[in-house]
Amino acid sequence: MKKSLFLNPPSFEGYDGGAGARFQAKREIKSNWYPTWLAQPAAMVPGSKLVDAPASGKTLDDCLKLAKDYELLVIYAGAATYASECKVAEAFKAANPNIMIGMVGAHVATVPEPSLLASDAIDFVARHEFDYTIVEVAEGKPFAEIDGLTFRGEDGKPVHTKDRAMIHDMDALPFVGPVYRRDLNPDDYFIGYIRHPYMAFYTGRGCKSKCSFCLWPQTIGGRVYRARSAKSVIEEVTLARQMFPEVREFFFDDDTFTDDLERVEEIAKGIGHLGVPWSCNAKANIPRKTLEVLKANGLRVLVVGYESGVQEILNNIRKGLRIDIIKRFSQDCHELGIVVHGTFILGLPGETRETIKQTLAFAKEVNPRTLQVSMAAPYPGTELYEQAIANGWFKQDKDLVMKETGGGGWQVAALSYPDLSSEEIFKGVAEFYKAFYFRPSKIGEIVWEMLHDWDMMKRRLREGVEFFQFLRTRNKPMEC
């Protein structure tokens, strides 16, 4: 077995976009997601080490100190920062010419050949679900015999082995808690709407929804929700509770944890007695009776992808939801005391100046406790990307984040429409945030929360400083 290093590589300062983050850019307040996509194969390779450079504050020089100690380096790469990740691979190869280097992640799964050829330092690309692929590489199995691999043949040209079958026995995957305990520090991970310190897990992959913009179901996870049994999830959370008594909240980071209502109710009942709040990603169509069960068994926050408040746009992106259902769900959450963090996207197909106003009015009406506003990100491998290419919606370049010194890492407005420019979409984000948060009712809600929780007081004050810095600094690159 090759001595293996799994690396979430250093990037822009404050950037949170790899190995577990769904929003590949700097955020308005400090955020670090657990590197779940790397932790899983790290748990399957004996003697491995997982390094999360962005969360732990490690520089490239810090990481390179490990280069000579390992035979295999696995780097999680993203579409927005792939050139940077290639430089990391080249630096490791220069420090240790004998180290084998592979790239994993949704981006390289989508464009494996260009990803491989982007740098001579890259020995292979593992496509799609890469857990068992990496295990076989670490075992020393010949590349040509490993499913799901793209590598250079003897003539230097890319060779693609057959696709690896999707994992359906999710219970066969080992728990990641021991890897977290060995290699990560929970204090390094922050999410604005989740109590600190928190811990995140995947309990399944894939999503039944068909949203045109969503990266993972279209590249790695698939359109079917493949999940571990409720019994297995309950065992992992129980173990994590014992291993990490300091953790104040668990987060289930499945694309849509509530896709299987019977299973999620069983899990909730199985962990409710642990006394630790939990949160998850959810679709805005959960029946009230299920919400009641979840709330009674520790559910604190639902992260809900509202995306837009305009039915036509929801139809355009194949969200599969009706506005009236969303409003009823949101009202149920308010009445039951379930906190909602809502996510919205500006610049989806069909967006206009008027629909942005309508979505803002909708956001105020459903009134999530907190929200995230991003811009439509057409990642390669998604239906939205293909639409953008076919319709000429891309700007001059296809950058997804800013590269400028001092402004690097912020998301850019990658799309532009005949009646709505990229500049208007970009400015719309800050205007949306200010209009939602800078109103008496929301300010009062936040102040009340702060006055009743000293930890929340300190946290909201810090986040306020970061938020105003976000509003100030993200505009600079656009003005250059």
CSV table of C-alpha atoms in Angstrom, one decimal:
chain,number,residue,atom,x,y,z
A,1,MET,CA,0.0,0.0,0.0
A,2,LYS,CA,1.5,3.4,-1.0
A,3,LYS,CA,1.9,5.9,1.7
A,4,SER,CA,-0.8,8.4,0.7
A,5,LEU,CA,-1.5,12.1,1.3
A,6,PHE,CA,-4.9,13.5,0.7
A,7,LEU,CA,-4.7,17.3,0.2
A,8,ASN,CA,-7.3,20.0,0.1
A,9,PRO,CA,-4.8,22.5,-1.4
A,10,PRO,CA,-4.1,26.1,-0.3
A,11,SER,CA,-5.8,28.7,-2.4
A,12,PHE,CA,-7.0,32.3,-2.1
A,13,GLU,CA,-7.0,33.7,1.4
A,14,GLY,CA,-10.5,33.0,2.8
A,15,TYR,CA,-11.4,30.7,-0.1
A,16,ASP,CA,-13.7,27.8,0.8
A,17,GLY,CA,-14.3,25.9,-2.4
A,18,GLY,CA,-12.9,22.4,-2.3
A,19,ALA,CA,-13.5,18.9,-1.1
A,20,GLY,CA,-16.8,19.6,0.6
A,21,ALA,CA,-17.9,23.1,-0.1
A,22,ARG,CA,-20.8,23.5,-2.5
A,23,PHE,CA,-20.2,27.2,-3.2
A,24,GLN,CA,-16.8,27.5,-4.7
A,25,ALA,CA,-15.8,31.0,-3.8
A,26,LYS,CA,-15.0,33.3,-0.9
A,27,ARG,CA,-18.1,33.8,1.3
A,28,GLU,CA,-19.6,36.9,2.9
A,29,ILE,CA,-18.5,35.6,6.3
A,30,LYS,CA,-15.8,33.2,7.3
A,31,SER,CA,-16.8,29.6,6.3
A,32,ASN,CA,-15.0,26.3,6.2
A,33,TRP,CA,-16.7,23.1,5.2
A,34,TYR,CA,-15.3,19.7,6.2
A,35,PRO,CA,-13.3,18.0,3.3
A,36,THR,CA,-15.8,15.2,3.2
A,37,TRP,CA,-15.0,14.1,-0.3
A,38,LEU,CA,-11.3,13.4,0.7
A,39,ALA,CA,-12.0,12.1,4.2
A,40,GLN,CA,-13.9,9.1,2.8
A,41,PRO,CA,-11.1,7.6,0.7
A,42,ALA,CA,-8.6,8.6,3.4
A,43,ALA,CA,-10.6,6.4,5.7
A,44,MET,CA,-10.2,3.5,3.3
A,45,VAL,CA,-6.4,3.7,2.8
A,46,PRO,CA,-4.4,2.5,5.8
A,47,GLY,CA,-1.7,4.9,7.0
A,48,SER,CA,-3.0,7.8,5.0
A,49,LYS,CA,-3.0,11.5,6.0
A,50,LEU,CA,-5.6,14.2,5.3
A,51,VAL,CA,-4.5,17.8,5.1
A,52,ASP,CA,-7.0,20.6,4.8
A,53,ALA,CA,-4.8,23.6,4.0
A,54,PRO,CA,-7.4,26.3,3.7
A,55,ALA,CA,-9.1,25.5,7.0
A,56,SER,CA,-5.9,25.0,9.0
A,57,GLY,CA,-4.2,28.0,7.5
A,58,LYS,CA,-1.3,26.0,5.9
A,59,THR,CA,0.6,27.6,3.1
A,60,LEU,CA,2.0,25.7,0.1
A,61,ASP,CA,5.4,25.8,1.8
A,62,ASP,CA,3.9,24.2,4.9
A,63,CYS,CA,2.4,21.4,2.7
A,64,LEU,CA,5.6,20.8,0.8
A,65,LYS,CA,7.4,19.8,4.0
A,66,LEU,CA,5.4,16.5,3.6
A,67,ALA,CA,6.3,15.8,0.0
A,68,LYS,CA,9.2,13.5,0.6
A,69,ASP,CA,7.3,11.5,3.2
A,70,TYR,CA,4.6,10.2,0.8
A,71,GLU,CA,4.4,8.1,-2.4
A,72,LEU,CA,0.9,9.1,-3.5
A,73,LEU,CA,-0.6,12.6,-3.5
A,74,VAL,CA,-4.4,13.0,-4.1
A,75,ILE,CA,-5.5,16.6,-4.7
A,76,TYR,CA,-9.1,17.7,-4.7
A,77,ALA,CA,-9.5,20.2,-7.6
A,78,GLY,CA,-12.2,22.6,-8.6
A,79,ALA,CA,-13.2,24.3,-11.8
A,80,ALA,CA,-12.7,27.8,-10.5
A,81,THR,CA,-9.1,27.2,-9.2
A,82,TYR,CA,-7.7,24.4,-11.4
A,83,ALA,CA,-4.7,26.4,-12.6
A,84,SER,CA,-3.7,26.9,-9.0
A,85,GLU,CA,-4.1,23.2,-8.2
A,86,CYS,CA,-1.8,22.4,-11.1
A,87,LYS,CA,0.8,24.6,-9.6
A,88,VAL,CA,0.5,22.8,-6.3
A,89,ALA,CA,1.0,19.5,-8.1
A,90,GLU,CA,4.1,20.9,-9.9
A,91,ALA,CA,5.6,22.1,-6.6
A,92,PHE,CA,5.1,18.7,-5.0
A,93,LYS,CA,6.6,16.9,-8.1
A,94,ALA,CA,9.6,19.3,-7.9
A,95,ALA,CA,10.1,18.5,-4.2
A,96,ASN,CA,9.7,14.8,-4.8
A,97,PRO,CA,10.0,13.6,-8.4
A,98,ASN,CA,9.0,10.1,-7.4
A,99,ILE,CA,5.7,11.0,-5.9
A,100,MET,CA,2.6,9.9,-7.9
A,101,ILE,CA,0.0,12.7,-8.2
A,102,GLY,CA,-3.7,12.3,-9.0
A,103,MET,CA,-6.6,14.8,-9.2
A,104,VAL,CA,-10.1,14.1,-8.0
A,105,GLY,CA,-13.4,16.0,-7.9
A,106,ALA,CA,-16.3,17.1,-10.0
A,107,HIS,CA,-14.3,19.2,-12.4
A,108,VAL,CA,-11.8,16.6,-13.4
A,109,ALA,CA,-14.6,14.0,-13.6
A,110,THR,CA,-16.3,16.2,-16.2
A,111,VAL,CA,-13.2,17.1,-18.3
A,112,PRO,CA,-10.7,14.4,-17.5
A,113,GLU,CA,-8.5,14.7,-20.6
A,114,PRO,CA,-7.9,18.5,-20.5
A,115,SER,CA,-7.4,18.1,-16.7
A,116,LEU,CA,-4.7,15.5,-17.2
A,117,LEU,CA,-2.9,17.4,-20.0
A,118,ALA,CA,-3.0,20.7,-18.0
A,119,SER,CA,0.3,19.7,-16.3
A,120,ASP,CA,3.0,17.1,-16.7
A,121,ALA,CA,3.0,16.8,-12.9
A,122,ILE,CA,-0.3,15.0,-13.0
A,123,ASP,CA,-0.1,11.3,-13.3
A,124,PHE,CA,-3.8,10.4,-13.4
A,125,VAL,CA,-7.3,11.7,-13.0
A,126,ALA,CA,-9.9,9.7,-11.1
A,127,ARG,CA,-13.3,10.2,-12.6
A,128,HIS,CA,-16.7,10.4,-10.9
A,129,GLU,CA,-17.0,8.5,-7.6
A,130,PHE,CA,-13.3,8.0,-6.9
A,131,ASP,CA,-13.2,6.2,-3.5
A,132,TYR,CA,-12.4,2.7,-4.6
A,133,THR,CA,-10.4,4.0,-7.6
A,134,ILE,CA,-8.0,5.7,-5.2
A,135,VAL,CA,-7.8,2.6,-3.0
A,136,GLU,CA,-6.7,0.5,-6.0
A,137,VAL,CA,-4.2,3.1,-7.0
A,138,ALA,CA,-2.8,3.1,-3.5
A,139,GLU,CA,-2.7,-0.7,-3.6
A,140,GLY,CA,-0.4,-0.5,-6.6
A,141,LYS,CA,-2.8,-2.0,-9.1
A,142,PRO,CA,-1.7,-1.2,-12.8
A,143,PHE,CA,-3.5,1.8,-14.1
A,144,ALA,CA,-4.9,0.0,-17.1
A,145,GLU,CA,-6.8,-2.4,-14.7
A,146,ILE,CA,-8.4,0.3,-12.6
A,147,ASP,CA,-11.9,1.4,-13.6
A,148,GLY,CA,-12.7,5.1,-13.6
A,149,LEU,CA,-9.1,6.3,-14.4
A,150,THR,CA,-7.6,8.6,-17.0
A,151,PHE,CA,-3.8,8.4,-17.4
A,152,ARG,CA,-1.0,8.9,-19.9
A,153,GLY,CA,-0.2,5.9,-22.1
A,154,GLU,CA,3.3,5.0,-23.3
A,155,ASP,CA,2.8,7.4,-26.2
A,156,GLY,CA,1.9,10.2,-23.8
A,157,LYS,CA,-1.7,10.3,-25.0
A,158,PRO,CA,-4.6,10.0,-22.5
A,159,VAL,CA,-6.0,6.6,-21.8
A,160,HIS,CA,-9.5,6.2,-20.4
A,161,THR,CA,-10.4,3.0,-18.6
A,162,LYS,CA,-14.1,2.1,-18.4
A,163,ASP,CA,-16.3,4.0,-16.0
A,164,ARG,CA,-16.5,2.7,-12.5
A,165,ALA,CA,-19.8,1.4,-11.4
A,166,MET,CA,-21.6,3.6,-8.9
A,167,ILE,CA,-21.5,2.6,-5.2
A,168,HIS,CA,-24.8,1.2,-4.0
A,169,ASP,CA,-23.7,-0.5,-0.8
A,170,MET,CA,-23.0,2.7,1.0
A,171,ASP,CA,-22.9,0.9,4.4
A,172,ALA,CA,-19.6,-0.7,3.2
A,173,LEU,CA,-17.9,2.7,3.4
A,174,PRO,CA,-16.0,3.2,6.7
A,175,PHE,CA,-16.9,6.0,9.1
A,176,VAL,CA,-14.9,9.2,8.6
A,177,GLY,CA,-14.9,10.2,12.3
A,178,PRO,CA,-11.6,8.5,13.0
A,179,VAL,CA,-10.0,10.5,10.2
A,180,TYR,CA,-11.4,13.7,11.5
A,181,ARG,CA,-10.1,12.9,15.0
A,182,ARG,CA,-6.6,12.0,13.6
A,183,ASP,CA,-6.1,14.8,11.1
A,184,LEU,CA,-8.6,17.7,11.6
A,185,ASN,CA,-9.4,20.2,14.3
A,186,PRO,CA,-13.2,21.0,14.6
A,187,ASP,CA,-12.4,24.5,15.8
A,188,ASP,CA,-11.1,25.2,12.2
A,189,TYR,CA,-14.6,24.8,10.7
A,190,PHE,CA,-17.2,27.6,10.7
A,191,ILE,CA,-20.6,28.0,9.1
A,192,GLY,CA,-22.5,31.1,9.9
A,193,TYR,CA,-25.9,29.5,10.6
A,194,ILE,CA,-24.5,26.4,12.5
A,195,ARG,CA,-23.3,26.3,16.0
A,196,HIS,CA,-19.5,26.2,16.5
A,197,PRO,CA,-17.8,23.8,16.6
A,198,TYR,CA,-19.8,21.7,14.3
A,199,MET,CA,-19.2,18.5,12.3
A,200,ALA,CA,-20.4,17.5,8.9
A,201,PHE,CA,-21.1,14.1,7.3
A,202,TYR,CA,-22.3,12.7,4.0
A,203,THR,CA,-24.8,9.8,4.7
A,204,GLY,CA,-25.6,9.4,1.0
A,205,ARG,CA,-24.9,10.6,-2.5
A,206,GLY,CA,-27.1,11.7,-5.3
A,207,CYS,CA,-30.4,13.6,-5.5
A,208,LYS,CA,-33.7,12.9,-7.0
A,209,SER,CA,-34.2,16.5,-8.1
A,210,LYS,CA,-33.1,17.6,-11.6
A,211,CYS,CA,-31.9,21.1,-11.0
A,212,SER,CA,-30.0,22.3,-14.1
A,213,PHE,CA,-27.3,24.2,-12.2
A,214,CYS,CA,-26.4,21.8,-9.4
A,215,LEU,CA,-22.9,20.4,-9.8
A,216,TRP,CA,-22.7,17.1,-7.8
A,217,PRO,CA,-25.7,15.2,-9.0
A,218,GLN,CA,-24.7,15.8,-12.6
A,219,THR,CA,-21.0,14.9,-12.2
A,220,ILE,CA,-20.5,12.5,-9.3
A,221,GLY,CA,-23.5,11.7,-7.2
A,222,GLY,CA,-26.1,10.9,-9.9
A,223,ARG,CA,-29.9,11.5,-10.0
A,224,VAL,CA,-30.6,8.6,-7.6
A,225,TYR,CA,-30.3,9.0,-3.9
A,226,ARG,CA,-28.0,6.2,-2.7
A,227,ALA,CA,-27.8,6.3,1.1
A,228,ARG,CA,-26.5,4.4,4.0
A,229,SER,CA,-29.0,2.7,6.3
A,230,ALA,CA,-30.5,4.6,9.1
A,231,LYS,CA,-28.9,2.1,11.5
A,232,SER,CA,-25.4,2.9,10.1
A,233,VAL,CA,-26.0,6.7,10.3
A,234,ILE,CA,-27.2,6.4,13.9
A,235,GLU,CA,-24.0,4.4,14.8
A,236,GLU,CA,-21.7,6.9,13.2
A,237,VAL,CA,-23.3,9.9,14.9
A,238,THR,CA,-23.3,8.1,18.2
A,239,LEU,CA,-19.6,7.3,17.8
A,240,ALA,CA,-18.9,10.9,16.8
A,241,ARG,CA,-20.7,12.1,19.9
A,242,GLN,CA,-18.3,10.0,22.0
A,243,MET,CA,-15.2,11.0,20.1
A,244,PHE,CA,-16.0,14.8,19.9
A,245,PRO,CA,-17.8,15.9,23.0
A,246,GLU,CA,-17.0,19.5,22.2
A,247,VAL,CA,-19.1,19.4,19.0
A,248,ARG,CA,-22.3,21.5,19.4
A,249,GLU,CA,-24.1,20.5,16.2
A,250,PHE,CA,-24.0,17.8,13.5
A,251,PHE,CA,-24.7,18.7,9.9
A,252,PHE,CA,-25.8,16.1,7.3
A,253,ASP,CA,-24.4,17.4,4.0
A,254,ASP,CA,-26.2,15.1,1.6
A,255,ASP,CA,-27.5,16.9,-1.5
A,256,THR,CA,-31.0,16.5,-0.1
A,257,PHE,CA,-31.0,14.7,3.2
A,258,THR,CA,-34.8,14.7,3.2
A,259,ASP,CA,-35.2,12.8,-0.1
A,260,ASP,CA,-36.3,9.7,1.8
A,261,LEU,CA,-38.8,10.8,4.5
A,262,GLU,CA,-39.1,7.4,6.2
A,263,ARG,CA,-35.4,7.1,6.5
A,264,VAL,CA,-34.8,10.7,7.8
A,265,GLU,CA,-37.5,10.2,10.5
A,266,GLU,CA,-35.9,6.9,11.6
A,267,ILE,CA,-32.5,8.7,11.8
A,268,ALA,CA,-34.0,11.6,13.8
A,269,LYS,CA,-35.6,9.2,16.3
A,270,GLY,CA,-32.3,7.3,16.6
A,271,ILE,CA,-30.2,10.3,17.4
A,272,GLY,CA,-32.7,12.5,19.2
A,273,HIS,CA,-31.7,11.2,22.6
A,274,LEU,CA,-28.0,12.2,22.2
A,275,GLY,CA,-28.9,15.8,23.1
A,276,VAL,CA,-26.9,17.4,20.2
A,277,PRO,CA,-28.8,19.6,17.7
A,278,TRP,CA,-28.5,18.6,14.1
A,279,SER,CA,-29.1,20.3,10.7
A,280,CYS,CA,-29.3,19.2,7.0
A,281,ASN,CA,-29.8,20.2,3.4
A,282,ALA,CA,-33.5,20.0,2.5
A,283,LYS,CA,-36.0,20.6,-0.3
A,284,ALA,CA,-38.9,23.1,0.5
A,285,ASN,CA,-41.6,20.4,0.3
A,286,ILE,CA,-41.3,18.5,3.5
A,287,PRO,CA,-44.7,17.6,4.9
A,288,ARG,CA,-45.5,19.2,8.3
A,289,LYS,CA,-45.9,15.8,10.0
A,290,THR,CA,-42.3,15.0,9.1
A,291,LEU,CA,-41.1,18.4,10.2
A,292,GLU,CA,-42.8,17.8,13.6
A,293,VAL,CA,-40.9,14.5,14.0
A,294,LEU,CA,-37.6,16.0,13.1
A,295,LYS,CA,-38.1,19.0,15.3
A,296,ALA,CA,-39.0,16.8,18.3
A,297,ASN,CA,-35.8,14.8,17.8
A,298,GLY,CA,-33.2,17.6,17.6
A,299,LEU,CA,-33.5,19.2,14.2
A,300,ARG,CA,-32.4,22.9,14.5
A,301,VAL,CA,-31.6,24.2,11.0
A,302,LEU,CA,-32.7,23.3,7.5
A,303,VAL,CA,-30.6,24.6,4.6
A,304,VAL,CA,-33.1,25.2,1.9
A,305,GLY,CA,-32.3,26.0,-1.8
A,306,TYR,CA,-35.1,28.5,-2.6
A,307,GLU,CA,-33.0,29.8,-5.6
A,308,SER,CA,-35.8,32.1,-6.9
A,309,GLY,CA,-39.2,33.5,-5.9
A,310,VAL,CA,-40.4,33.3,-9.5
A,311,GLN,CA,-42.2,30.2,-10.7
A,312,GLU,CA,-41.1,30.6,-14.3
A,313,ILE,CA,-37.4,30.6,-13.3
A,314,LEU,CA,-38.0,27.6,-11.0
A,315,ASN,CA,-39.5,25.8,-14.1
A,316,ASN,CA,-36.6,26.9,-16.2
A,317,ILE,CA,-34.0,25.3,-13.9
A,318,ARG,CA,-36.2,22.2,-13.4
A,319,LYS,CA,-36.5,22.8,-9.6
A,320,GLY,CA,-39.6,20.7,-9.4
A,321,LEU,CA,-41.3,23.0,-6.8
A,322,ARG,CA,-44.3,25.2,-6.7
A,323,ILE,CA,-44.2,28.6,-5.0
A,324,ASP,CA,-47.4,27.8,-3.0
A,325,ILE,CA,-45.8,24.6,-1.6
A,326,ILE,CA,-42.6,26.5,-0.7
A,327,LYS,CA,-44.6,29.2,1.2
A,328,ARG,CA,-46.5,26.6,3.1
A,329,PHE,CA,-43.3,24.7,4.0
A,330,SER,CA,-41.7,28.0,5.2
A,331,GLN,CA,-44.7,28.9,7.3
A,332,ASP,CA,-44.6,25.4,8.9
A,333,CYS,CA,-40.9,25.9,9.8
A,334,HIS,CA,-41.6,29.2,11.4
A,335,GLU,CA,-44.5,27.9,13.4
A,336,LEU,CA,-42.5,24.8,14.6
A,337,GLY,CA,-39.5,26.9,15.5
A,338,ILE,CA,-37.2,25.3,12.9
A,339,VAL,CA,-34.5,27.8,11.7
A,340,VAL,CA,-34.2,28.1,8.0
A,341,HIS,CA,-31.1,29.2,6.1
A,342,GLY,CA,-32.2,30.1,2.6
A,343,THR,CA,-30.0,30.1,-0.5
A,344,PHE,CA,-30.8,32.2,-3.5
A,345,ILE,CA,-29.2,32.5,-7.0
A,346,LEU,CA,-29.3,35.6,-9.2
A,347,GLY,CA,-28.8,35.3,-12.9
A,348,LEU,CA,-30.5,32.0,-13.6
A,349,PRO,CA,-32.1,31.5,-17.1
A,350,GLY,CA,-35.1,33.9,-17.4
A,351,GLU,CA,-33.8,36.4,-14.9
A,352,THR,CA,-34.6,40.1,-15.4
A,353,ARG,CA,-34.4,43.2,-13.3
A,354,GLU,CA,-38.1,42.6,-12.4
A,355,THR,CA,-37.6,39.0,-11.4
A,356,ILE,CA,-34.8,40.0,-9.1
A,357,LYS,CA,-37.2,42.4,-7.4
A,358,GLN,CA,-39.8,39.7,-7.2
A,359,THR,CA,-37.3,37.2,-5.6
A,360,LEU,CA,-36.3,39.8,-3.0
A,361,ALA,CA,-39.9,40.4,-2.1
A,362,PHE,CA,-40.4,36.6,-1.9
A,363,ALA,CA,-37.3,36.3,0.4
A,364,LYS,CA,-38.7,38.9,2.7
A,365,GLU,CA,-42.0,37.0,2.8
A,366,VAL,CA,-40.7,33.6,3.6
A,367,ASN,CA,-38.1,35.3,5.8
A,368,PRO,CA,-35.4,32.7,6.5
A,369,ARG,CA,-33.3,33.4,9.6
A,370,THR,CA,-30.3,33.9,7.4
A,371,LEU,CA,-29.6,33.7,3.7
A,372,GLN,CA,-26.9,33.3,1.1
A,373,VAL,CA,-27.1,35.1,-2.3
A,374,SER,CA,-24.9,33.8,-5.1
A,375,MET,CA,-24.7,34.2,-8.8
A,376,ALA,CA,-25.5,31.5,-11.3
A,377,ALA,CA,-22.3,29.5,-11.7
A,378,PRO,CA,-22.3,27.4,-14.9
A,379,TYR,CA,-19.8,24.7,-13.9
A,380,PRO,CA,-18.6,22.3,-16.7
A,381,GLY,CA,-20.7,19.2,-16.6
A,382,THR,CA,-24.0,20.9,-15.8
A,383,GLU,CA,-27.0,21.5,-18.0
A,384,LEU,CA,-26.6,25.2,-17.2
A,385,TYR,CA,-23.1,25.2,-18.7
A,386,GLU,CA,-24.3,23.6,-21.9
A,387,GLN,CA,-27.2,26.2,-22.1
A,388,ALA,CA,-24.7,29.0,-21.6
A,389,ILE,CA,-22.5,27.7,-24.4
A,390,ALA,CA,-25.4,27.2,-26.8
A,391,ASN,CA,-27.0,30.5,-26.2
A,392,GLY,CA,-23.9,32.7,-25.9
A,393,TRP,CA,-24.6,33.7,-22.3
A,394,PHE,CA,-21.0,33.6,-21.2
A,395,LYS,CA,-19.0,36.7,-20.8
A,396,GLN,CA,-15.7,37.1,-22.7
A,397,ASP,CA,-14.0,34.5,-20.4
A,398,LYS,CA,-15.4,31.6,-18.4
A,399,ASP,CA,-13.9,32.6,-15.0
A,400,LEU,CA,-16.0,31.7,-12.0
A,401,VAL,CA,-14.0,33.6,-9.4
A,402,MET,CA,-11.9,36.7,-9.5
A,403,LYS,CA,-8.2,36.3,-10.0
A,404,GLU,CA,-7.1,39.9,-9.2
A,405,THR,CA,-4.6,40.5,-6.4
A,406,GLY,CA,-6.4,41.6,-3.3
A,407,GLY,CA,-9.8,40.6,-4.7
A,408,GLY,CA,-9.1,37.0,-5.6
A,409,GLY,CA,-11.6,34.3,-4.7
A,410,TRP,CA,-14.8,36.3,-4.9
A,411,GLN,CA,-17.4,34.9,-7.3
A,412,VAL,CA,-17.9,36.7,-10.6
A,413,ALA,CA,-21.1,37.0,-12.6
A,414,ALA,CA,-20.2,34.6,-15.4
A,415,LEU,CA,-23.4,35.0,-17.4
A,416,SER,CA,-24.8,37.9,-19.2
A,417,TYR,CA,-28.2,38.2,-20.9
A,418,PRO,CA,-29.5,40.6,-23.6
A,419,ASP,CA,-31.7,42.3,-21.1
A,420,LEU,CA,-29.7,41.8,-17.9
A,421,SER,CA,-25.9,42.4,-17.9
A,422,SER,CA,-23.4,40.6,-15.8
A,423,GLU,CA,-22.6,43.9,-14.0
A,424,GLU,CA,-26.3,44.2,-13.0
A,425,ILE,CA,-26.3,40.6,-11.7
A,426,PHE,CA,-23.0,41.3,-9.7
A,427,LYS,CA,-24.3,44.5,-8.1
A,428,GLY,CA,-27.6,42.8,-7.4
A,429,VAL,CA,-26.0,40.5,-4.9
A,430,ALA,CA,-25.0,43.3,-2.5
A,431,GLU,CA,-28.3,45.1,-3.1
A,432,PHE,CA,-30.2,41.9,-2.2
A,433,TYR,CA,-28.2,41.4,1.0
A,434,LYS,CA,-28.7,45.0,2.1
A,435,ALA,CA,-32.4,45.1,1.3
A,436,PHE,CA,-33.0,41.8,3.2
A,437,TYR,CA,-30.9,42.4,6.3
A,438,PHE,CA,-31.1,46.2,6.7
A,439,ARG,CA,-34.8,46.4,7.7
A,440,PRO,CA,-36.1,46.9,11.3
A,441,SER,CA,-37.7,43.5,11.7
A,442,LYS,CA,-34.6,41.6,10.7
A,443,ILE,CA,-32.2,43.8,12.7
A,444,GLY,CA,-34.5,43.3,15.7
A,445,GLU,CA,-34.5,39.5,15.2
A,446,ILE,CA,-30.7,39.5,15.1
A,447,VAL,CA,-30.3,41.7,18.1
A,448,TRP,CA,-32.8,39.6,20.1
A,449,GLU,CA,-30.8,36.5,19.2
A,450,MET,CA,-27.5,38.2,20.3
A,451,LEU,CA,-28.9,39.4,23.6
A,452,HIS,CA,-30.1,35.9,24.6
A,453,ASP,CA,-26.8,34.1,23.7
A,454,TRP,CA,-23.4,35.4,24.6
A,455,ASP,CA,-21.7,33.1,22.2
A,456,MET,CA,-24.0,34.3,19.4
A,457,MET,CA,-23.3,37.9,20.5
A,458,LYS,CA,-19.6,37.5,19.9
A,459,ARG,CA,-20.1,35.5,16.7
A,460,ARG,CA,-22.6,38.0,15.1
A,461,LEU,CA,-20.3,40.9,15.9
A,462,ARG,CA,-17.4,39.2,14.2
A,463,GLU,CA,-19.6,38.2,11.2
A,464,GLY,CA,-20.9,41.8,11.0
A,465,VAL,CA,-17.3,43.0,10.5
A,466,GLU,CA,-16.7,40.3,7.9
A,467,PHE,CA,-20.0,41.1,6.1
A,468,PHE,CA,-19.2,44.8,5.7
A,469,GLN,CA,-15.7,43.9,4.5
A,470,PHE,CA,-17.3,41.6,1.9
A,471,LEU,CA,-19.5,44.5,0.7
A,472,ARG,CA,-16.5,46.7,0.4
A,473,THR,CA,-13.8,44.5,-1.0
A,474,ARG,CA,-15.8,42.5,-3.6
A,475,ASN,CA,-16.5,45.6,-5.6
A,476,LYS,CA,-12.8,46.6,-6.1
A,477,PRO,CA,-12.0,44.1,-8.9
A,478,MET,CA,-15.1,45.1,-10.8
A,479,GLU,CA,-14.0,48.7,-10.8
A,480,CYS,CA,-10.5,48.0,-12.2
